[in-house]
Amino acid sequence: MSSDAINKTPLHGLHVELGARMVPFAGYEMPVQFPAGVKTEHLHTRAKAGLFDVSHMGQVRISGTDAAERFEALVTGNITGLAESALRYTLFTNVTGGILDDLMVTNAGDHLFVVVNAACKETDLALMRAGLGDTVEALEDLALIALQGPSAVAVLAELAPGVAGLKFMTSGTFAIEGTDCLVSRCGYTGEDGFEISVPNDKAEALARRLLAHGDVEAIGLGARDSLRLEAGLCLYGHDIDTTTTPIEAGLSWAVPKRRREDGGFPGAEIIRRQAADGTTRRRVGIRPEGRAPAREGTQIADGEGRILGAITSGGFGPSIDGPVAMGYVETEFAEEGTQLNVIVRDKPMPARVEALPFVPPGYKR
Amino acid sequence: MSDMKFSEDHEWIRVEGDIGTVGITDHAQEQLGDVVFVEVPEVGMTAAKDEQVAVVESVKAASEIFAPVSGEIVEGNAVLADAPETVNSDPYGAGWFFKIKLSDPSELEKLMDEDAYKAFAS
C-alpha cells in the first residue's frame, strides 16, 4: 500500500453519508467529527455507545507454533505467557530503549493476531518481517470497528450473545450476521467495549446494523482523542515515541519482571537499569486549574519559571468539563498534587499533577 | 443581520452610536466546533484595526480574534467565562465577545455587508 496516496476504509461512504467532516490522517481520509460534534460524541460514548472506524490500523497475523517466542525478541511484554484468546498491550522498542510503536497482541491459538498504529504500519511490518520472516501476514482484507461505552455489550450481544461472556482483554471468534469475526473486549476510550475484526466487504453492513440501535452513534477521531486522553492512554507520536522509554512513559507495567531480568528485546539493558534506578523525567497527568486548555507543546514550569518539561497531549475533557493534559516533567515534580505552571500564550497558568486516568475506567475485568 | 458588518477573519460588528459590539459569525463557530474557552480583552485596552484582542478555543484548536476596527475596549462579555458554549448556540446574540468604542468610524466602510460576507464564506 502506498503511503503517498490517500486511502479509504470500507466505511468511507457511510461516513460521508452520515455527514462526517473528513480529514487526512495517517494516510487515510477519516472522519474527525460527525454533525453532533466532538463534545456530544464524547459524552454519548461515555453514556451509551459509540461506533468508531479504526480500519486504518494495521492488522497482522503471525503464524507458527513458536511465534510467541520469536515475537518476544521485538517487544517488552510477556507473550509466551499469554493464555489462549487473551490479548495484551505491548511495545516495540529500539536499541536505546525508545518506543517504536505500541500495539495489541492476541494469542489466537495457532497464530498471533497483532494490531498496530496506522502511522507506524509499514515500519512495523518491516520490523516484524525482519525478525520473523514470511510468517508475518498483513491482513489487508479486514476492517476494524470499535464499539465502546457502557451499552456496547448489550448492543453487540443482540447479534452475538457470546460476547457478553468475554472478560476485559480476552477475545473470541463469533458469528455476527453469518460472518465469523474476531471480537476482542478492549478499546481506547476507558470504557467497556469491543473491537471487531470483520471482512472488508461485510464491514459497512455490520456498522449499519450496529448504528440502527438507538444507543449507538458514529464517533469521529476528535472524540476518540478526547476519550483516550481522559482515560490516560498514550497516543503514539505524541505521548510516546523513539525518544521516550517505557519507564519514562510510566508504562513499566508493560515490561514484566521476567523480561526485565532476562532481557532479549531491543534496549533491554537500558530499560532494566531505568526500572531499577529511576529516570530523570516521567509522564504525568496534568490538570490546568483554569478553563484554558494547555495543548501539545505547551511548556511546563515551576513557580520560578524554570522549564520542567512540556505537554504531549492536551485539550478539553468533556466528561471532566475542563482542560486535561499529559506531559513529561522532571521526576521530582511528578508526584500527584504537585503545583506547576503551564505557559499558555506566554502567561503562566496554575496547574497540578493528577493521577491518571482522569475518569474512572469502565472495564469489565 | 442587515445592520452588521463582517471582517475577513469571520467577525461581525454591530454599531450603535460610537460603540460597536463584536462577535464571531455562525460560519466561524460551526468551523471551530464546540467552544470550550474564551478570553475576552480587558476594558480600557486600546486596539488597532486587525490587532489580536481575544482568544477562542474549541475542542480542536485555539484561534485568535482580531479587532475589526480601531478603538478602545469598553466591555468584555463576562458570560463567556463560565458559558463559552454560548458562542455556538447564539453567535449573533448572547455569544458576543466585546464592545469597542470606535476611534475611526470610516473603517466600517472597508468591512463587508451581509451579502458580500455570505459570498466570501461560501
XYZ file of C-alpha atoms in Angstrom:
487
model
C 0.000 0.000 0.000
C 1.444 3.361 -0.986
C 1.968 5.920 1.742
C 1.554 8.917 -0.613
C -1.902 8.135 -1.976
C -4.873 8.799 0.279
C -6.548 5.563 1.322
C -10.178 4.994 2.163
C -11.571 2.497 4.647
C -14.563 0.300 3.743
C -16.733 2.657 5.849
C -15.727 5.812 3.935
C -19.004 6.071 2.026
C -21.009 5.592 5.206
C -19.088 8.354 6.997
C -19.773 10.774 4.153
C -23.451 9.764 4.083
C -23.659 10.461 7.838
C -22.305 13.972 7.270
C -18.811 13.466 8.658
C -16.123 16.087 8.254
C -13.358 14.056 6.611
C -9.660 14.804 7.189
C -6.415 13.131 6.148
C -4.996 11.042 8.990
C -2.055 8.620 8.753
C -2.567 8.239 5.018
C -6.329 7.717 5.246
C -9.280 10.009 4.792
C -11.004 9.653 8.151
C -13.989 11.248 9.931
C -12.793 13.784 12.522
C -16.354 14.513 13.632
C -19.973 13.921 12.692
C -22.699 16.605 12.769
C -23.300 16.095 16.518
C -19.797 17.461 17.216
C -16.867 16.291 19.308
C -18.312 17.138 22.723
C -21.655 15.420 22.130
C -19.966 12.388 20.550
C -17.620 12.104 23.512
C -20.383 12.314 26.117
C -22.567 9.898 24.150
C -19.793 7.285 24.188
C -19.426 7.584 27.978
C -23.212 7.412 28.467
C -24.275 4.810 25.873
C -22.209 3.508 22.968
C -20.050 4.933 20.195
C -19.053 3.261 16.949
C -15.529 4.040 15.715
C -13.989 3.121 12.376
C -10.426 2.061 13.197
C -9.887 0.207 9.933
C -6.847 2.387 9.229
C -4.949 0.478 11.906
C -2.736 -2.385 10.828
C -3.987 -5.904 11.449
C -1.323 -8.585 11.210
C -1.211 -12.361 11.555
C 1.928 -14.138 12.716
C 1.786 -17.875 12.200
C 3.922 -20.703 13.522
C 3.935 -22.656 16.769
C 6.924 -20.683 18.081
C 5.504 -17.262 17.080
C 5.269 -16.068 20.705
C 8.932 -16.898 21.498
C 10.115 -15.212 18.341
C 7.838 -12.179 18.829
C 9.316 -11.579 22.284
C 12.590 -10.581 20.592
C 10.824 -7.435 19.329
C 8.631 -6.383 22.281
C 8.816 -5.724 26.027
C 5.850 -7.882 27.020
C 5.276 -11.413 28.228
C 3.921 -13.020 25.061
C 4.816 -16.667 25.759
C 2.794 -16.431 28.963
C -0.282 -15.083 27.201
C -3.202 -17.503 27.638
C -5.070 -18.613 24.557
C -7.611 -15.959 23.456
C -6.111 -13.352 25.794
C -4.670 -10.092 24.485
C -2.069 -7.735 25.826
C -0.770 -4.196 25.306
C 2.918 -4.181 24.468
C 5.680 -2.049 22.928
C 8.181 -2.340 20.091
C 11.458 -0.807 21.297
C 14.735 0.259 19.679
C 18.307 -0.329 20.894
C 18.238 2.795 23.068
C 15.034 1.685 24.783
C 12.900 4.182 22.829
C 9.395 3.178 21.795
C 8.889 2.360 18.086
C 5.144 1.738 18.476
C 2.561 0.487 20.934
C 0.375 -2.417 19.905
C -2.061 -5.138 20.938
C -1.163 -8.817 20.659
C -3.701 -11.634 20.893
C -2.866 -15.300 21.373
C -5.245 -16.654 18.727
C -4.254 -20.287 19.261
C -2.356 -21.279 16.142
C -1.185 -17.697 15.473
C -0.697 -14.278 17.000
C -3.074 -11.510 15.967
C -1.434 -8.090 16.171
C -2.950 -4.595 15.836
C -0.556 -1.687 15.251
C -0.961 2.064 14.732
C -1.841 3.254 11.240
C 1.027 5.737 11.068
C 3.577 3.046 12.009
C 2.051 0.226 9.962
C 4.717 0.000 7.276
C 7.741 0.356 9.558
C 6.192 -2.143 11.995
C 5.634 -4.643 9.181
C 9.247 -4.224 8.063
C 10.419 -4.739 11.651
C 8.287 -7.862 12.095
C 9.305 -9.299 8.718
C 12.982 -8.685 9.504
C 12.607 -10.618 12.732
C 10.007 -13.219 11.819
C 10.239 -13.595 8.046
C 7.333 -14.722 5.940
C 5.280 -15.920 8.900
C 4.105 -12.269 9.040
C 0.990 -11.534 7.014
C -0.665 -8.113 6.713
C -4.420 -8.679 6.836
C -5.463 -6.171 4.175
C -8.876 -7.808 3.745
C -10.051 -6.923 7.254
C -11.724 -3.795 8.606
C -11.767 -2.928 12.323
C -14.790 -1.477 14.093
C -14.726 -0.424 17.746
C -17.944 -0.316 19.752
C -17.289 1.484 23.025
C -19.346 2.538 26.014
C -21.493 1.081 28.776
C -24.204 -0.061 26.320
C -21.721 -1.764 23.955
C -22.120 -5.218 25.479
C -25.924 -5.189 25.345
C -25.888 -3.937 21.747
C -23.351 -6.447 20.443
C -24.860 -9.315 22.443
C -28.077 -8.878 20.422
C -26.075 -10.017 17.378
C -23.682 -12.415 19.144
C -24.822 -13.364 22.674
C -21.470 -14.993 23.441
C -19.601 -11.701 23.544
C -21.147 -10.946 26.939
C -19.026 -13.768 28.354
C -15.722 -12.198 27.303
C -13.675 -10.588 30.060
C -11.626 -7.422 29.554
C -8.582 -8.185 27.363
C -9.887 -11.504 26.054
C -11.196 -12.382 22.609
C -13.087 -14.971 20.628
C -14.425 -15.707 17.174
C -18.159 -15.110 16.896
C -20.587 -15.397 14.006
C -22.134 -11.955 13.526
C -24.828 -11.742 10.842
C -23.461 -15.012 9.462
C -19.838 -13.869 9.256
C -17.070 -15.051 11.565
C -15.471 -12.058 13.285
C -12.660 -11.860 15.823
C -14.128 -9.893 18.729
C -11.840 -8.504 21.458
C -13.068 -6.899 24.666
C -10.787 -3.880 24.692
C -10.656 -0.328 23.430
C -9.156 3.120 23.580
C -11.751 5.147 25.457
C -11.551 3.964 29.066
C -14.997 2.414 28.660
C -16.119 -1.182 28.369
C -16.345 -2.199 24.752
C -15.173 -4.290 21.839
C -13.040 -4.202 18.738
C -14.489 -6.256 15.913
C -12.245 -7.506 13.131
C -14.587 -8.003 10.165
C -14.007 -8.728 6.466
C -13.905 -5.514 4.381
C -16.940 -6.497 2.339
C -19.079 -7.095 5.454
C -17.941 -4.029 7.406
C -20.490 -1.498 6.175
C -23.442 -3.837 6.759
C -22.215 -4.532 10.292
C -21.698 -0.827 11.010
C -25.194 -0.019 9.716
C -26.676 -2.815 11.813
C -24.956 -1.506 14.966
C -25.864 2.130 14.193
C -29.519 1.117 13.795
C -29.581 0.533 17.559
C -30.903 3.587 19.384
C -27.959 3.628 21.798
C -25.250 3.745 19.109
C -23.864 6.832 17.356
C -20.955 7.182 14.937
C -17.944 8.826 16.589
C -15.029 10.604 14.901
C -11.319 10.879 15.608
C -11.826 14.126 17.566
C -13.827 12.429 20.314
C -11.615 9.338 20.106
C -8.726 11.603 21.100
C -10.517 13.347 23.988
C -11.832 9.988 25.283
C -8.402 8.358 25.318
C -6.829 11.463 26.877
C -9.317 11.434 29.773
C -8.597 7.693 30.094
C -4.868 8.456 30.431
C -3.987 6.368 27.368
C -0.933 7.268 25.297
C -1.100 8.389 21.678
C 1.919 7.197 19.722
C 3.937 10.015 18.153
C 2.761 12.388 20.870
C 2.984 10.931 24.406
C 5.411 8.184 23.418
C 7.949 7.936 20.594
C 11.532 6.851 19.895
C 12.856 9.468 22.362
C 10.826 8.147 25.309
C 11.350 4.838 27.077
C 8.625 2.675 28.646
C 9.870 3.612 32.129
C 9.837 7.366 31.458
C 6.370 6.967 29.940
C 5.000 5.322 33.090
C 4.486 2.066 31.188
C 6.789 -0.059 33.355
C 3.838 -2.450 33.812
C 4.292 -3.278 30.117
C 7.795 -4.592 30.936
C 7.120 -7.502 33.333
C 9.723 -8.869 35.762
C 10.860 -11.802 33.610
C 11.506 -9.570 30.597
C 13.404 -7.041 32.741
C 15.596 -9.762 34.253
C 16.169 -11.874 31.156
C 16.119 -9.121 28.531
C 16.129 -10.362 24.967
C 14.495 -7.333 23.309
C 15.993 -4.123 21.889
C 17.121 -1.674 24.582
C 16.539 -4.218 27.376
C 19.625 -3.256 29.376
C 18.767 0.462 29.351
C 15.162 -0.270 30.328
C 16.267 -2.669 33.102
C 18.595 -0.026 34.514
C 15.929 2.686 34.352
C 13.394 0.410 36.067
C 15.883 -0.165 38.900
C 17.416 3.319 39.239
C 14.630 5.580 38.040
C 14.592 8.191 35.288
C 15.119 11.943 35.262
C 11.678 12.620 33.778
C 8.285 10.980 33.819
C 4.933 11.180 32.035
C 2.184 12.549 34.297
C -1.407 13.708 34.131
C -1.803 17.481 34.356
C -4.944 19.424 35.231
C -4.806 23.142 34.425
C -6.791 24.913 37.148
C -8.446 27.477 34.881
C -10.615 26.857 31.829
C -7.948 27.374 29.155
C -6.692 24.165 27.536
C -2.917 23.547 27.595
C -2.214 21.946 24.241
C 0.592 19.774 22.908
C 3.930 21.607 23.026
C 2.912 23.875 25.933
C 5.839 24.316 28.311
C 5.581 23.276 31.947
C 7.404 25.410 34.541
C 7.906 25.578 38.292
C 6.894 28.616 40.375
C 10.144 30.384 39.493
C 9.649 29.955 35.765
C 12.207 27.170 35.292
C 11.096 24.839 32.487
C 10.418 21.294 33.729
C 9.060 19.717 30.563
C 6.255 20.003 28.039
C 2.687 18.898 27.394
C 2.471 15.996 24.918
C -1.348 15.775 24.697
C -3.753 18.384 25.925
C -7.223 19.653 25.316
C -10.674 19.853 26.760
C -12.138 16.853 28.555
C -15.928 16.901 28.069
C -16.577 14.401 30.901
C -14.300 16.353 33.258
C -15.832 19.584 31.891
C -12.430 21.224 31.930
C -8.971 21.108 30.440
C -6.909 17.921 30.793
C -3.384 17.132 29.644
C -0.454 14.750 29.818
C 3.199 15.617 29.609
C 6.693 14.935 30.846
C 8.180 16.637 33.908
C 11.391 16.242 35.872
C 10.863 13.306 38.226
C 10.969 15.401 41.417
C 7.868 17.204 40.136
C 5.992 14.035 39.116
C 4.254 13.430 42.419
C 0.480 13.667 42.477
C -0.723 17.039 43.708
C 2.474 18.918 42.761
C 1.692 22.516 41.787
C 3.110 23.623 38.428
C 2.512 26.278 35.822
C 1.673 25.704 32.182
C 2.794 28.533 29.914
C -0.239 29.350 27.754
C 0.152 32.318 25.368
C 3.273 33.433 27.285
C 1.414 33.520 30.612
C 1.969 31.060 33.471
C -1.312 29.374 34.411
C -1.605 27.279 37.583
C -1.899 23.518 37.100
C -1.314 20.408 39.175
C -0.080 16.878 38.660
C -3.013 14.499 38.805
C -3.297 10.701 38.801
C -4.250 9.042 35.521
C -6.836 8.197 34.358
C -8.854 11.389 34.831
C -12.092 9.367 34.619
C -12.724 6.016 36.351
C -12.407 3.156 33.845
C -15.469 1.098 32.894
C -13.580 -2.104 32.012
C -15.268 -5.466 32.755
C -12.483 -7.378 34.474
C -28.185 40.866 10.288
C -28.576 43.733 7.840
C -27.182 46.193 10.406
C -23.983 44.184 10.765
C -20.637 44.413 9.032
C -18.264 41.488 8.610
C -14.479 41.034 8.537
C -12.419 38.550 6.556
C -11.485 36.994 9.911
C -15.148 35.942 10.271
C -16.083 38.534 12.892
C -19.220 40.625 12.890
C -19.692 44.123 14.306
C -22.971 45.905 15.052
C -22.641 49.638 15.750
C -24.962 51.777 17.866
C -23.778 55.364 18.271
C -19.997 55.124 18.557
C -19.970 51.699 20.253
C -19.545 48.503 18.230
C -20.424 45.053 19.546
C -18.171 42.316 18.120
C -18.587 38.545 17.849
C -17.790 35.691 15.503
C -20.063 34.556 12.699
C -22.239 31.463 12.588
C -19.941 30.092 9.889
C -16.933 30.649 12.191
C -18.485 28.924 15.214
C -19.508 25.998 13.027
C -15.968 25.630 11.676
C -14.486 25.871 15.177
C -16.776 23.255 16.698
C -17.623 23.171 20.397
C -16.195 26.286 22.038
C -14.689 25.477 25.444
C -12.822 28.641 26.401
C -12.938 32.339 25.555
C -10.539 35.040 26.709
C -12.076 38.462 26.152
C -9.995 41.692 26.099
C -9.560 43.854 29.177
C -11.629 47.004 29.481
C -9.561 50.105 28.683
C -7.310 48.330 26.195
C -6.706 50.295 23.008
C -6.776 48.147 19.897
C -5.680 48.929 16.376
C -7.706 47.511 13.492
C -6.723 43.858 12.900
C -4.848 43.638 16.213
C -5.341 40.394 18.152
C -7.525 41.159 21.173
C -9.150 37.877 22.227
C -8.795 34.108 22.039
C -11.375 31.433 21.398
C -10.605 27.757 21.978
C -12.688 24.910 20.677
C -12.280 21.210 21.393
C -9.992 21.201 18.371
C -7.754 24.273 18.493
C -7.091 27.796 19.681
C -7.971 30.690 17.373
C -7.231 34.398 17.591
C -9.867 37.103 17.485
C -8.926 40.423 15.911
C -10.396 43.881 16.337
C -12.339 44.556 13.113
C -11.951 48.303 13.752
C -9.699 50.519 15.880
C -10.851 51.802 19.241
C -10.976 51.327 22.991
C -12.444 48.204 24.589
C -15.341 49.269 26.816
C -16.753 45.873 27.815
C -15.952 42.135 27.580
C -18.746 39.573 27.667
C -18.451 38.140 31.193
C -20.959 35.375 30.396
C -18.418 33.593 28.198
C -16.051 32.784 31.077
C -18.499 30.271 32.517
C -20.601 29.529 29.442
C -18.263 29.574 26.424
C -20.718 27.332 24.541
C -22.941 30.433 24.157
C -20.689 31.272 21.189
C -22.037 28.139 19.455
C -25.656 28.478 20.494
C -26.141 32.221 19.887
C -23.198 33.646 17.917
C -25.035 36.846 16.850
C -26.706 37.441 20.231
C -25.633 36.395 23.746
C -22.368 34.994 22.349
C -20.849 38.418 21.582
C -17.188 38.883 22.617
C -16.556 42.566 23.375
C -17.712 46.145 22.853
C -15.373 48.691 21.322
C -15.598 52.496 21.170
C -14.734 53.289 17.563
C -11.897 55.783 17.045
C -12.313 55.871 13.256
C -15.860 55.019 12.098
C -14.732 55.307 8.457
C -13.034 51.908 8.921
C -16.511 50.346 8.842
C -16.690 51.102 5.147
C -13.874 48.642 4.466
C -15.838 45.778 6.051
C -18.243 43.537 4.154
C -22.009 43.723 4.233
C -24.059 40.580 4.753
C -24.280 39.604 1.080
C -20.575 40.131 0.498
C -19.719 38.091 3.589
C -22.013 35.248 2.553
C -20.231 35.102 -0.795
C -16.830 35.314 0.953
C -17.573 32.494 3.411
C -19.168 30.097 0.963
